[in-house]
């Protein structure tokens, strides 16, 4: 029933059916879904339309609390933002700021083919990736808190509903609080083709892990022109931050959509705390020389590039590190 400009107020309680948007809001008149933190959504929320804002409610995907060691007790994904299949248009003006999100079989939140997207503030209240965390024999490595875009392996499949690489862009991720260190694979993963992504004032107190041969990373940039700043990343099995370039994949395509030389370039990583990781604090498989800003980070262990040098005076200084700063 909600029309542009309307606010859907969810009352306290538990909601055990999925929900899906049925129409868009308008610029300056979004459809807002809001409620208190004790309004708990147990199943997936699917956003198929533009100008949708989700605020205040809690997504907890542990559908069967009596069997927390069984991966099938968890919802696969808790928030999925994606346009209807085979539509080449991108969703616009999406805000995802629930009070809390946690306990999924795979990623907590998945965003595809969206521009002008805001994620946060929010608290991580449970694990992501229960499928591999609770089952050592699982072949899945999907367990991101925030997953932006689509992997190249998916784009290559006949079942992929679009003809072009996902170019989700103009994304602001901020004030993500996983200070409790709930297990997951990555806090934020940005896939090839995504761009203009700002991640700031986030806390990840630990828990990055996976069951694959390649190390996990608290933040993995496969995008271009992305920024990580003023965030506190700690205690993971893999890298603190990894920047990946996939130029060969683009060069092998007849229509690469974007300049292959853009892949893995233009990133800024400054004034973060990145400590106590099993691998490097900052790892580049894309050329360090192709990045924008790398300075001012407080790290332990090894890091590629001059990540701890004093930042130039024109680099913003922020107002602290972590989710409790910068409000």
PDB file of C-alpha atoms in Angstrom:
ATOM      1  CA  UNK A   1       0.000   0.000   0.000  1.00  0.00           C
ATOM      2  CA  UNK A   2       2.897   2.406   0.599  1.00  0.00           C
ATOM      3  CA  UNK A   3       3.285   5.234  -1.920  1.00  0.00           C
ATOM      4  CA  UNK A   4       6.183   7.709  -2.450  1.00  0.00           C
ATOM      5  CA  UNK A   5       6.718   9.759   0.700  1.00  0.00           C
ATOM      6  CA  UNK A   6       5.027   7.228   2.974  1.00  0.00           C
ATOM      7  CA  UNK A   7       6.592   5.746   6.102  1.00  0.00           C
ATOM      8  CA  UNK A   8       5.895   2.126   7.038  1.00  0.00           C
ATOM      9  CA  UNK A   9       6.186   1.903  10.821  1.00  0.00           C
ATOM     10  CA  UNK A  10       6.976  -1.606  12.023  1.00  0.00           C
ATOM     11  CA  UNK A  11       5.916  -2.352  15.596  1.00  0.00           C
ATOM     12  CA  UNK A  12       7.895  -4.379  18.136  1.00  0.00           C
ATOM     13  CA  UNK A  13       7.795  -8.141  17.637  1.00  0.00           C
ATOM     14  CA  UNK A  14       9.179 -10.888  15.405  1.00  0.00           C
ATOM     15  CA  UNK A  15       8.412 -11.167  11.698  1.00  0.00           C
ATOM     16  CA  UNK A  16       8.920 -14.587  10.106  1.00  0.00           C
ATOM     17  CA  UNK A  17       7.878 -13.991   6.488  1.00  0.00           C
ATOM     18  CA  UNK A  18      10.133 -12.459   3.807  1.00  0.00           C
ATOM     19  CA  UNK A  19       9.223  -9.052   2.444  1.00  0.00           C
ATOM     20  CA  UNK A  20       9.744  -7.530  -1.004  1.00  0.00           C
ATOM     21  CA  UNK A  21       9.208  -3.989  -2.251  1.00  0.00           C
ATOM     22  CA  UNK A  22       6.475  -3.536  -4.878  1.00  0.00           C
ATOM     23  CA  UNK A  23       7.045   0.052  -6.088  1.00  0.00           C
ATOM     24  CA  UNK A  24       9.599   2.851  -6.000  1.00  0.00           C
ATOM     25  CA  UNK A  25       9.533   6.009  -4.003  1.00  0.00           C
ATOM     26  CA  UNK A  26      10.537   9.258  -5.660  1.00  0.00           C
ATOM     27  CA  UNK A  27      13.452  11.657  -5.360  1.00  0.00           C
ATOM     28  CA  UNK A  28      12.794  13.628  -2.191  1.00  0.00           C
ATOM     29  CA  UNK A  29       9.886  11.316  -1.305  1.00  0.00           C
ATOM     30  CA  UNK A  30      11.276   7.862  -0.509  1.00  0.00           C
ATOM     31  CA  UNK A  31       9.285   4.980   0.907  1.00  0.00           C
ATOM     32  CA  UNK A  32      10.716   4.465   4.401  1.00  0.00           C
ATOM     33  CA  UNK A  33      10.501   1.250   6.429  1.00  0.00           C
ATOM     34  CA  UNK A  34      11.293   2.047  10.053  1.00  0.00           C
ATOM     35  CA  UNK A  35      10.765   0.828  13.577  1.00  0.00           C
ATOM     36  CA  UNK A  36      12.430   0.142  16.920  1.00  0.00           C
ATOM     37  CA  UNK A  37      15.354  -2.250  17.352  1.00  0.00           C
ATOM     38  CA  UNK A  38      13.045  -4.861  18.893  1.00  0.00           C
ATOM     39  CA  UNK A  39      11.109  -5.114  15.640  1.00  0.00           C
ATOM     40  CA  UNK A  40      12.979  -8.201  14.429  1.00  0.00           C
ATOM     41  CA  UNK A  41      12.841  -9.432  10.835  1.00  0.00           C
ATOM     42  CA  UNK A  42      13.824 -13.136  10.684  1.00  0.00           C
ATOM     43  CA  UNK A  43      13.627 -13.607   6.914  1.00  0.00           C
ATOM     44  CA  UNK A  44      15.103 -11.816   3.915  1.00  0.00           C
ATOM     45  CA  UNK A  45      14.117  -8.300   2.913  1.00  0.00           C
ATOM     46  CA  UNK A  46      14.334  -7.817  -0.875  1.00  0.00           C
ATOM     47  CA  UNK A  47      14.593  -4.315  -2.334  1.00  0.00           C
ATOM     48  CA  UNK A  48      13.713  -4.293  -6.053  1.00  0.00           C
ATOM     49  CA  UNK A  49      12.910  -0.583  -6.368  1.00  0.00           C
ATOM     50  CA  UNK A  50      14.540   2.834  -6.098  1.00  0.00           C
ATOM     51  CA  UNK A  51      14.141   5.425  -3.321  1.00  0.00           C
ATOM     52  CA  UNK A  52      13.689   2.873  -0.527  1.00  0.00           C
ATOM     53  CA  UNK A  53      15.013   3.609   2.975  1.00  0.00           C
ATOM     54  CA  UNK A  54      15.246   0.940   5.710  1.00  0.00           C
ATOM     55  CA  UNK A  55      15.989   2.265   9.182  1.00  0.00           C
ATOM     56  CA  UNK A  56      15.909   1.196  12.810  1.00  0.00           C
ATOM     57  CA  UNK A  57      14.582  -2.382  12.659  1.00  0.00           C
ATOM     58  CA  UNK A  58      16.732  -5.471  13.286  1.00  0.00           C
ATOM     59  CA  UNK A  59      17.498  -8.301  10.858  1.00  0.00           C
ATOM     60  CA  UNK A  60      18.310 -11.533  12.705  1.00  0.00           C
ATOM     61  CA  UNK A  61      18.448 -14.528  10.389  1.00  0.00           C
ATOM     62  CA  UNK A  62      18.669 -17.254  13.031  1.00  0.00           C
ATOM     63  CA  UNK A  63      15.258 -18.718  12.211  1.00  0.00           C
ATOM     64  CA  UNK A  64      15.622 -21.717  14.509  1.00  0.00           C
ATOM     65  CA  UNK A  65      17.331 -20.604  17.745  1.00  0.00           C
ATOM     66  CA  UNK A  66      17.024 -24.142  19.134  1.00  0.00           C
ATOM     67  CA  UNK A  67      19.577 -25.429  16.563  1.00  0.00           C
ATOM     68  CA  UNK A  68      22.293 -22.739  16.299  1.00  0.00           C
ATOM     69  CA  UNK A  69      24.916 -25.277  15.140  1.00  0.00           C
ATOM     70  CA  UNK A  70      22.907 -26.270  12.060  1.00  0.00           C
ATOM     71  CA  UNK A  71      23.554 -24.017   8.995  1.00  0.00           C
ATOM     72  CA  UNK A  72      20.017 -24.690   7.766  1.00  0.00           C
ATOM     73  CA  UNK A  73      18.732 -22.782  10.817  1.00  0.00           C
ATOM     74  CA  UNK A  74      19.915 -19.535   9.197  1.00  0.00           C
ATOM     75  CA  UNK A  75      18.440 -17.369   6.443  1.00  0.00           C
ATOM     76  CA  UNK A  76      20.682 -17.334   3.351  1.00  0.00           C
ATOM     77  CA  UNK A  77      20.916 -13.515   2.998  1.00  0.00           C
ATOM     78  CA  UNK A  78      19.208 -10.894   5.162  1.00  0.00           C
ATOM     79  CA  UNK A  79      19.052  -7.828   2.891  1.00  0.00           C
ATOM     80  CA  UNK A  80      19.240  -8.196  -0.898  1.00  0.00           C
ATOM     81  CA  UNK A  81      19.116  -5.037  -2.985  1.00  0.00           C
ATOM     82  CA  UNK A  82      18.814  -5.825  -6.703  1.00  0.00           C
ATOM     83  CA  UNK A  83      16.754  -4.665  -9.689  1.00  0.00           C
ATOM     84  CA  UNK A  84      14.356  -7.157 -11.250  1.00  0.00           C
ATOM     85  CA  UNK A  85      16.209  -9.605 -13.505  1.00  0.00           C
ATOM     86  CA  UNK A  86      17.046  -8.567 -17.064  1.00  0.00           C
ATOM     87  CA  UNK A  87      16.461  -4.866 -16.414  1.00  0.00           C
ATOM     88  CA  UNK A  88      19.573  -2.895 -17.309  1.00  0.00           C
ATOM     89  CA  UNK A  89      18.587   0.116 -15.204  1.00  0.00           C
ATOM     90  CA  UNK A  90      20.180   0.612 -11.802  1.00  0.00           C
ATOM     91  CA  UNK A  91      18.359   1.183  -8.546  1.00  0.00           C
ATOM     92  CA  UNK A  92      18.931   4.617  -7.015  1.00  0.00           C
ATOM     93  CA  UNK A  93      18.828   6.310  -3.614  1.00  0.00           C
ATOM     94  CA  UNK A  94      18.815   3.283  -1.325  1.00  0.00           C
ATOM     95  CA  UNK A  95      19.462   3.708   2.415  1.00  0.00           C
ATOM     96  CA  UNK A  96      20.089   0.608   4.533  1.00  0.00           C
ATOM     97  CA  UNK A  97      20.510   1.532   8.206  1.00  0.00           C
ATOM     98  CA  UNK A  98      18.898  -1.116  10.380  1.00  0.00           C
ATOM     99  CA  UNK A  99      19.706  -1.090  14.085  1.00  0.00           C
ATOM    100  CA  UNK A 100      21.329  -4.501  13.804  1.00  0.00           C
ATOM    101  CA  UNK A 101      22.006  -7.272  11.326  1.00  0.00           C
ATOM    102  CA  UNK A 102      23.396 -10.728  11.941  1.00  0.00           C
ATOM    103  CA  UNK A 103      23.168 -14.505  11.519  1.00  0.00           C
ATOM    104  CA  UNK A 104      23.071 -15.541   7.872  1.00  0.00           C
ATOM    105  CA  UNK A 105      24.065 -18.646   5.959  1.00  0.00           C
ATOM    106  CA  UNK A 106      25.992 -16.555   3.415  1.00  0.00           C
ATOM    107  CA  UNK A 107      26.417 -12.715   3.249  1.00  0.00           C
ATOM    108  CA  UNK A 108      24.441 -10.543   5.621  1.00  0.00           C
ATOM    109  CA  UNK A 109      23.746  -7.861   3.001  1.00  0.00           C
ATOM    110  CA  UNK A 110      24.108  -8.069  -0.777  1.00  0.00           C
ATOM    111  CA  UNK A 111      23.872  -5.040  -3.076  1.00  0.00           C
ATOM    112  CA  UNK A 112      23.760  -5.346  -6.877  1.00  0.00           C
ATOM    113  CA  UNK A 113      23.359  -2.806  -9.677  1.00  0.00           C
ATOM    114  CA  UNK A 114      22.680   0.143  -7.410  1.00  0.00           C
ATOM    115  CA  UNK A 115      23.912   3.725  -7.396  1.00  0.00           C
ATOM    116  CA  UNK A 116      23.708   6.374  -4.701  1.00  0.00           C
ATOM    117  CA  UNK A 117      23.628   3.842  -1.887  1.00  0.00           C
ATOM    118  CA  UNK A 118      24.120   4.470   1.841  1.00  0.00           C
ATOM    119  CA  UNK A 119      24.831   1.595   4.259  1.00  0.00           C
ATOM    120  CA  UNK A 120      24.992   2.372   7.977  1.00  0.00           C
ATOM    121  CA  UNK A 121      25.070   3.135  10.752  1.00  0.00           C
ATOM    122  CA  UNK A 122      24.359  -0.364  12.051  1.00  0.00           C
ATOM    123  CA  UNK A 123      25.568  -2.978  14.524  1.00  0.00           C
ATOM    124  CA  UNK A 124      26.601  -6.495  13.530  1.00  0.00           C
ATOM    125  CA  UNK A 125      24.790  -8.774  15.998  1.00  0.00           C
ATOM    126  CA  UNK A 126      25.706 -12.244  14.706  1.00  0.00           C
ATOM    127  CA  UNK A 127      27.802 -14.221  12.255  1.00  0.00           C
ATOM    128  CA  UNK A 128      27.835 -14.121   8.481  1.00  0.00           C
ATOM    129  CA  UNK A 129      28.688 -17.287   6.554  1.00  0.00           C
ATOM    130  CA  UNK A 130      27.202 -19.909   8.868  1.00  0.00           C
ATOM    131  CA  UNK A 131      27.356 -22.355   5.962  1.00  0.00           C
ATOM    132  CA  UNK A 132      31.162 -22.551   6.047  1.00  0.00           C
ATOM    133  CA  UNK A 133      31.759 -21.502   9.648  1.00  0.00           C
ATOM    134  CA  UNK A 134      29.591 -24.317  11.043  1.00  0.00           C
ATOM    135  CA  UNK A 135      30.419 -26.909   8.367  1.00  0.00           C
ATOM    136  CA  UNK A 136      34.100 -27.572   7.688  1.00  0.00           C
ATOM    137  CA  UNK A 137      33.217 -29.594   4.573  1.00  0.00           C
ATOM    138  CA  UNK A 138      31.284 -26.749   2.935  1.00  0.00           C
ATOM    139  CA  UNK A 139      32.595 -25.485  -0.408  1.00  0.00           C
ATOM    140  CA  UNK A 140      31.161 -22.026   0.192  1.00  0.00           C
ATOM    141  CA  UNK A 141      33.365 -19.056   1.077  1.00  0.00           C
ATOM    142  CA  UNK A 142      30.523 -16.526   1.032  1.00  0.00           C
ATOM    143  CA  UNK A 143      30.205 -14.834   4.403  1.00  0.00           C
ATOM    144  CA  UNK A 144      30.591 -11.093   3.937  1.00  0.00           C
ATOM    145  CA  UNK A 145      28.910  -8.547   6.163  1.00  0.00           C
ATOM    146  CA  UNK A 146      28.540  -6.193   3.154  1.00  0.00           C
ATOM    147  CA  UNK A 147      28.884  -7.572  -0.384  1.00  0.00           C
ATOM    148  CA  UNK A 148      28.870  -5.014  -3.207  1.00  0.00           C
ATOM    149  CA  UNK A 149      28.650  -6.128  -6.838  1.00  0.00           C
ATOM    150  CA  UNK A 150      29.070  -9.552  -8.414  1.00  0.00           C
ATOM    151  CA  UNK A 151      32.148 -11.788  -8.856  1.00  0.00           C
ATOM    152  CA  UNK A 152      33.519 -12.479 -12.328  1.00  0.00           C
ATOM    153  CA  UNK A 153      32.731 -16.183 -11.900  1.00  0.00           C
ATOM    154  CA  UNK A 154      29.032 -15.308 -11.631  1.00  0.00           C
ATOM    155  CA  UNK A 155      29.137 -12.951 -14.623  1.00  0.00           C
ATOM    156  CA  UNK A 156      30.520 -15.791 -16.762  1.00  0.00           C
ATOM    157  CA  UNK A 157      27.570 -18.089 -16.072  1.00  0.00           C
ATOM    158  CA  UNK A 158      24.686 -18.550 -18.488  1.00  0.00           C
ATOM    159  CA  UNK A 159      22.321 -17.969 -15.578  1.00  0.00           C
ATOM    160  CA  UNK A 160      23.627 -14.421 -14.984  1.00  0.00           C
ATOM    161  CA  UNK A 161      20.580 -12.232 -15.716  1.00  0.00           C
ATOM    162  CA  UNK A 162      22.433  -9.223 -17.141  1.00  0.00           C
ATOM    163  CA  UNK A 163      24.696  -8.749 -20.140  1.00  0.00           C
ATOM    164  CA  UNK A 164      27.203  -6.398 -18.533  1.00  0.00           C
ATOM    165  CA  UNK A 165      29.449  -6.294 -15.486  1.00  0.00           C
ATOM    166  CA  UNK A 166      27.876  -4.890 -12.314  1.00  0.00           C
ATOM    167  CA  UNK A 167      28.972  -1.252 -11.932  1.00  0.00           C
ATOM    168  CA  UNK A 168      27.392  -0.398  -8.587  1.00  0.00           C
ATOM    169  CA  UNK A 169      28.721   3.049  -7.673  1.00  0.00           C
ATOM    170  CA  UNK A 170      28.540   6.074  -5.404  1.00  0.00           C
ATOM    171  CA  UNK A 171      28.354   4.009  -2.230  1.00  0.00           C
ATOM    172  CA  UNK A 172      28.834   5.309   1.330  1.00  0.00           C
ATOM    173  CA  UNK A 173      29.488   2.668   4.020  1.00  0.00           C
ATOM    174  CA  UNK A 174      29.859   4.156   7.474  1.00  0.00           C
ATOM    175  CA  UNK A 175      29.674   3.449  11.205  1.00  0.00           C
ATOM    176  CA  UNK A 176      29.531  -0.325  10.920  1.00  0.00           C
ATOM    177  CA  UNK A 177      30.001  -1.736  14.425  1.00  0.00           C
ATOM    178  CA  UNK A 178      31.382  -5.275  14.619  1.00  0.00           C
ATOM    179  CA  UNK A 179      33.347  -4.494  17.752  1.00  0.00           C
ATOM    180  CA  UNK A 180      32.091  -7.817  19.150  1.00  0.00           C
ATOM    181  CA  UNK A 181      34.049  -9.651  16.440  1.00  0.00           C
ATOM    182  CA  UNK A 182      31.261 -11.875  15.115  1.00  0.00           C
ATOM    183  CA  UNK A 183      32.693 -14.410  12.617  1.00  0.00           C
ATOM    184  CA  UNK A 184      32.562 -13.623   8.880  1.00  0.00           C
ATOM    185  CA  UNK A 185      34.752 -13.743   5.779  1.00  0.00           C
ATOM    186  CA  UNK A 186      35.006 -10.019   4.955  1.00  0.00           C
ATOM    187  CA  UNK A 187      33.532  -6.924   6.538  1.00  0.00           C
ATOM    188  CA  UNK A 188      33.225  -5.278   3.097  1.00  0.00           C
ATOM    189  CA  UNK A 189      33.902  -6.840  -0.314  1.00  0.00           C
ATOM    190  CA  UNK A 190      33.685  -4.631  -3.432  1.00  0.00           C
ATOM    191  CA  UNK A 191      33.708  -6.502  -6.737  1.00  0.00           C
ATOM    192  CA  UNK A 192      35.253  -5.696 -10.119  1.00  0.00           C
ATOM    193  CA  UNK A 193      33.338  -2.935 -11.904  1.00  0.00           C
ATOM    194  CA  UNK A 194      32.115  -1.212  -8.743  1.00  0.00           C
ATOM    195  CA  UNK A 195      33.512   2.258  -8.085  1.00  0.00           C
ATOM    196  CA  UNK A 196      33.379   5.458  -6.053  1.00  0.00           C
ATOM    197  CA  UNK A 197      32.961   3.655  -2.727  1.00  0.00           C
ATOM    198  CA  UNK A 198      33.685   5.374   0.594  1.00  0.00           C
ATOM    199  CA  UNK A 199      34.124   3.282   3.752  1.00  0.00           C
ATOM    200  CA  UNK A 200      34.677   5.260   6.930  1.00  0.00           C
ATOM    201  CA  UNK A 201      34.322   5.108  10.714  1.00  0.00           C
ATOM    202  CA  UNK A 202      33.897   1.338  10.903  1.00  0.00           C
ATOM    203  CA  UNK A 203      35.011  -1.112  13.609  1.00  0.00           C
ATOM    204  CA  UNK A 204      35.802  -4.773  13.024  1.00  0.00           C
ATOM    205  CA  UNK A 205      36.907  -6.345  16.278  1.00  0.00           C
ATOM    206  CA  UNK A 206      37.905  -9.670  14.725  1.00  0.00           C
ATOM    207  CA  UNK A 207      36.416 -12.781  13.205  1.00  0.00           C
ATOM    208  CA  UNK A 208      37.574 -12.654   9.559  1.00  0.00           C
ATOM    209  CA  UNK A 209      38.073 -16.221   8.324  1.00  0.00           C
ATOM    210  CA  UNK A 210      37.200 -18.568   5.475  1.00  0.00           C
ATOM    211  CA  UNK A 211      37.636 -22.166   4.378  1.00  0.00           C
ATOM    212  CA  UNK A 212      39.361 -21.456   1.059  1.00  0.00           C
ATOM    213  CA  UNK A 213      42.963 -21.464  -0.097  1.00  0.00           C
ATOM    214  CA  UNK A 214      43.157 -17.681  -0.511  1.00  0.00           C
ATOM    215  CA  UNK A 215      43.353 -15.601   2.697  1.00  0.00           C
ATOM    216  CA  UNK A 216      40.333 -13.571   3.701  1.00  0.00           C
ATOM    217  CA  UNK A 217      40.537  -9.791   4.203  1.00  0.00           C
ATOM    218  CA  UNK A 218      38.609  -7.511   6.530  1.00  0.00           C
ATOM    219  CA  UNK A 219      38.192  -5.165   3.545  1.00  0.00           C
ATOM    220  CA  UNK A 220      38.739  -6.449   0.001  1.00  0.00           C
ATOM    221  CA  UNK A 221      38.768  -3.930  -2.841  1.00  0.00           C
ATOM    222  CA  UNK A 222      38.325  -5.478  -6.295  1.00  0.00           C
ATOM    223  CA  UNK A 223      36.796  -2.151  -7.361  1.00  0.00           C
ATOM    224  CA  UNK A 224      38.400   1.110  -8.467  1.00  0.00           C
ATOM    225  CA  UNK A 225      38.318   4.575  -6.884  1.00  0.00           C
ATOM    226  CA  UNK A 226      37.406   3.382  -3.396  1.00  0.00           C
ATOM    227  CA  UNK A 227      38.435   4.844  -0.042  1.00  0.00           C
ATOM    228  CA  UNK A 228      38.935   3.332   3.400  1.00  0.00           C
ATOM    229  CA  UNK A 229      39.571   5.808   6.170  1.00  0.00           C
ATOM    230  CA  UNK A 230      39.228   6.270   9.941  1.00  0.00           C
ATOM    231  CA  UNK A 231      38.370   2.616  10.536  1.00  0.00           C
ATOM    232  CA  UNK A 232      39.552   0.130  13.173  1.00  0.00           C
ATOM    233  CA  UNK A 233      40.293  -3.375  11.811  1.00  0.00           C
ATOM    234  CA  UNK A 234      41.612  -6.085  14.145  1.00  0.00           C
ATOM    235  CA  UNK A 235      42.300  -9.757  14.713  1.00  0.00           C
ATOM    236  CA  UNK A 236      41.712 -11.650  11.472  1.00  0.00           C
ATOM    237  CA  UNK A 237      43.110 -14.806   9.917  1.00  0.00           C
ATOM    238  CA  UNK A 238      43.936 -13.166   6.592  1.00  0.00           C
ATOM    239  CA  UNK A 239      44.779  -9.635   5.402  1.00  0.00           C
ATOM    240  CA  UNK A 240      43.582  -6.452   6.991  1.00  0.00           C
ATOM    241  CA  UNK A 241      43.028  -4.842   3.582  1.00  0.00           C
ATOM    242  CA  UNK A 242      43.579  -6.379   0.148  1.00  0.00           C
ATOM    243  CA  UNK A 243      43.501  -4.472  -3.143  1.00  0.00           C
ATOM    244  CA  UNK A 244      43.042  -6.711  -6.186  1.00  0.00           C
ATOM    245  CA  UNK A 245      43.423  -5.932  -9.893  1.00  0.00           C
ATOM    246  CA  UNK A 246      41.708  -8.197 -12.441  1.00  0.00           C
ATOM    247  CA  UNK A 247      42.888  -6.590 -15.668  1.00  0.00           C
ATOM    248  CA  UNK A 248      43.454  -9.861 -17.529  1.00  0.00           C
ATOM    249  CA  UNK A 249      39.799 -10.846 -17.083  1.00  0.00           C
ATOM    250  CA  UNK A 250      38.665  -7.582 -18.694  1.00  0.00           C
ATOM    251  CA  UNK A 251      41.193  -7.815 -21.518  1.00  0.00           C
ATOM    252  CA  UNK A 252      39.915 -11.274 -22.431  1.00  0.00           C
ATOM    253  CA  UNK A 253      36.375 -10.001 -23.023  1.00  0.00           C
ATOM    254  CA  UNK A 254      35.057  -8.727 -26.360  1.00  0.00           C
ATOM    255  CA  UNK A 255      33.212  -5.879 -24.618  1.00  0.00           C
ATOM    256  CA  UNK A 256      35.061  -5.143 -21.366  1.00  0.00           C
ATOM    257  CA  UNK A 257      32.608  -2.342 -20.314  1.00  0.00           C
ATOM    258  CA  UNK A 258      35.419  -0.473 -18.556  1.00  0.00           C
ATOM    259  CA  UNK A 259      39.066   0.270 -19.358  1.00  0.00           C
ATOM    260  CA  UNK A 260      41.024  -2.790 -18.150  1.00  0.00           C
ATOM    261  CA  UNK A 261      43.764  -0.501 -16.870  1.00  0.00           C
ATOM    262  CA  UNK A 262      41.297   0.994 -14.373  1.00  0.00           C
ATOM    263  CA  UNK A 263      40.929  -2.264 -12.465  1.00  0.00           C
ATOM    264  CA  UNK A 264      42.394  -2.079  -8.981  1.00  0.00           C
ATOM    265  CA  UNK A 265      43.387   1.598  -9.277  1.00  0.00           C
ATOM    266  CA  UNK A 266      42.665   4.911  -7.588  1.00  0.00           C
ATOM    267  CA  UNK A 267      42.192   3.616  -4.053  1.00  0.00           C
ATOM    268  CA  UNK A 268      42.835   5.624  -0.902  1.00  0.00           C
ATOM    269  CA  UNK A 269      43.688   3.927   2.395  1.00  0.00           C
ATOM    270  CA  UNK A 270      44.573   6.375   5.129  1.00  0.00           C
ATOM    271  CA  UNK A 271      44.413   7.004   8.864  1.00  0.00           C
ATOM    272  CA  UNK A 272      43.120   3.551   9.812  1.00  0.00           C
ATOM    273  CA  UNK A 273      44.165   1.189  12.616  1.00  0.00           C
ATOM    274  CA  UNK A 274      44.945  -2.235  11.092  1.00  0.00           C
ATOM    275  CA  UNK A 275      46.453  -4.634  13.625  1.00  0.00           C
ATOM    276  CA  UNK A 276      46.912  -8.294  14.548  1.00  0.00           C
ATOM    277  CA  UNK A 277      46.154 -10.034  11.255  1.00  0.00           C
ATOM    278  CA  UNK A 278      47.546 -13.407  10.255  1.00  0.00           C
ATOM    279  CA  UNK A 279      48.732 -12.056   6.891  1.00  0.00           C
ATOM    280  CA  UNK A 280      49.837  -8.572   5.819  1.00  0.00           C
ATOM    281  CA  UNK A 281      48.024  -5.563   7.207  1.00  0.00           C
ATOM    282  CA  UNK A 282      47.730  -4.187   3.643  1.00  0.00           C
ATOM    283  CA  UNK A 283      48.225  -6.356   0.557  1.00  0.00           C
ATOM    284  CA  UNK A 284      48.305  -5.133  -3.065  1.00  0.00           C
ATOM    285  CA  UNK A 285      48.032  -7.427  -6.062  1.00  0.00           C
ATOM    286  CA  UNK A 286      47.342  -4.274  -8.087  1.00  0.00           C
ATOM    287  CA  UNK A 287      50.246  -1.795  -8.542  1.00  0.00           C
ATOM    288  CA  UNK A 288      50.808   0.441  -5.519  1.00  0.00           C
ATOM    289  CA  UNK A 289      51.834   3.246  -7.883  1.00  0.00           C
ATOM    290  CA  UNK A 290      48.310   3.295  -9.364  1.00  0.00           C
ATOM    291  CA  UNK A 291      46.637   4.210  -6.063  1.00  0.00           C
ATOM    292  CA  UNK A 292      45.694   7.718  -4.881  1.00  0.00           C
ATOM    293  CA  UNK A 293      46.489   8.022  -1.161  1.00  0.00           C
ATOM    294  CA  UNK A 294      48.306   5.618   1.166  1.00  0.00           C
ATOM    295  CA  UNK A 295      49.407   7.145   4.466  1.00  0.00           C
ATOM    296  CA  UNK A 296      48.822   7.629   8.156  1.00  0.00           C
ATOM    297  CA  UNK A 297      47.802   4.068   9.000  1.00  0.00           C
ATOM    298  CA  UNK A 298      48.699   2.472  12.333  1.00  0.00           C
ATOM    299  CA  UNK A 299      49.584  -1.154  11.659  1.00  0.00           C
ATOM    300  CA  UNK A 300      51.236  -4.227  13.075  1.00  0.00           C
ATOM    301  CA  UNK A 301      53.042  -6.680  10.831  1.00  0.00           C
ATOM    302  CA  UNK A 302      53.954  -6.185   7.187  1.00  0.00           C
ATOM    303  CA  UNK A 303      52.227  -3.919   4.687  1.00  0.00           C
ATOM    304  CA  UNK A 304      52.790  -3.101   1.028  1.00  0.00           C
ATOM    305  CA  UNK A 305      53.611   0.492   0.130  1.00  0.00           C
ATOM    306  CA  UNK A 306      54.323   3.454   2.368  1.00  0.00           C
ATOM    307  CA  UNK A 307      51.188   2.951   4.424  1.00  0.00           C
ATOM    308  CA  UNK A 308      52.409   4.519   7.667  1.00  0.00           C
ATOM    309  CA  UNK A 309      54.020   7.725   6.390  1.00  0.00           C
ATOM    310  CA  UNK A 310      52.662  11.054   7.586  1.00  0.00           C
ATOM    311  CA  UNK A 311      49.757  12.205   5.427  1.00  0.00           C
ATOM    312  CA  UNK A 312      50.057  15.435   3.425  1.00  0.00           C
ATOM    313  CA  UNK A 313      48.236  18.416   4.869  1.00  0.00           C
ATOM    314  CA  UNK A 314      45.535  18.285   2.189  1.00  0.00           C
ATOM    315  CA  UNK A 315      44.401  14.791   3.300  1.00  0.00           C
ATOM    316  CA  UNK A 316      41.349  15.063   5.613  1.00  0.00           C
ATOM    317  CA  UNK A 317      42.162  14.275   9.246  1.00  0.00           C
ATOM    318  CA  UNK A 318      38.756  13.064  10.422  1.00  0.00           C
ATOM    319  CA  UNK A 319      37.566  13.046  14.035  1.00  0.00           C
ATOM    320  CA  UNK A 320      38.784   9.736  15.414  1.00  0.00           C
ATOM    321  CA  UNK A 321      38.956   6.062  14.440  1.00  0.00           C
ATOM    322  CA  UNK A 322      36.154   3.522  14.596  1.00  0.00           C
ATOM    323  CA  UNK A 323      32.360   3.403  14.694  1.00  0.00           C
ATOM    324  CA  UNK A 324      32.006   5.633  17.763  1.00  0.00           C
ATOM    325  CA  UNK A 325      33.774   8.526  16.000  1.00  0.00           C
ATOM    326  CA  UNK A 326      32.739  11.037  13.401  1.00  0.00           C
ATOM    327  CA  UNK A 327      29.071  11.331  14.293  1.00  0.00           C
TER     328      UNK A 327
END
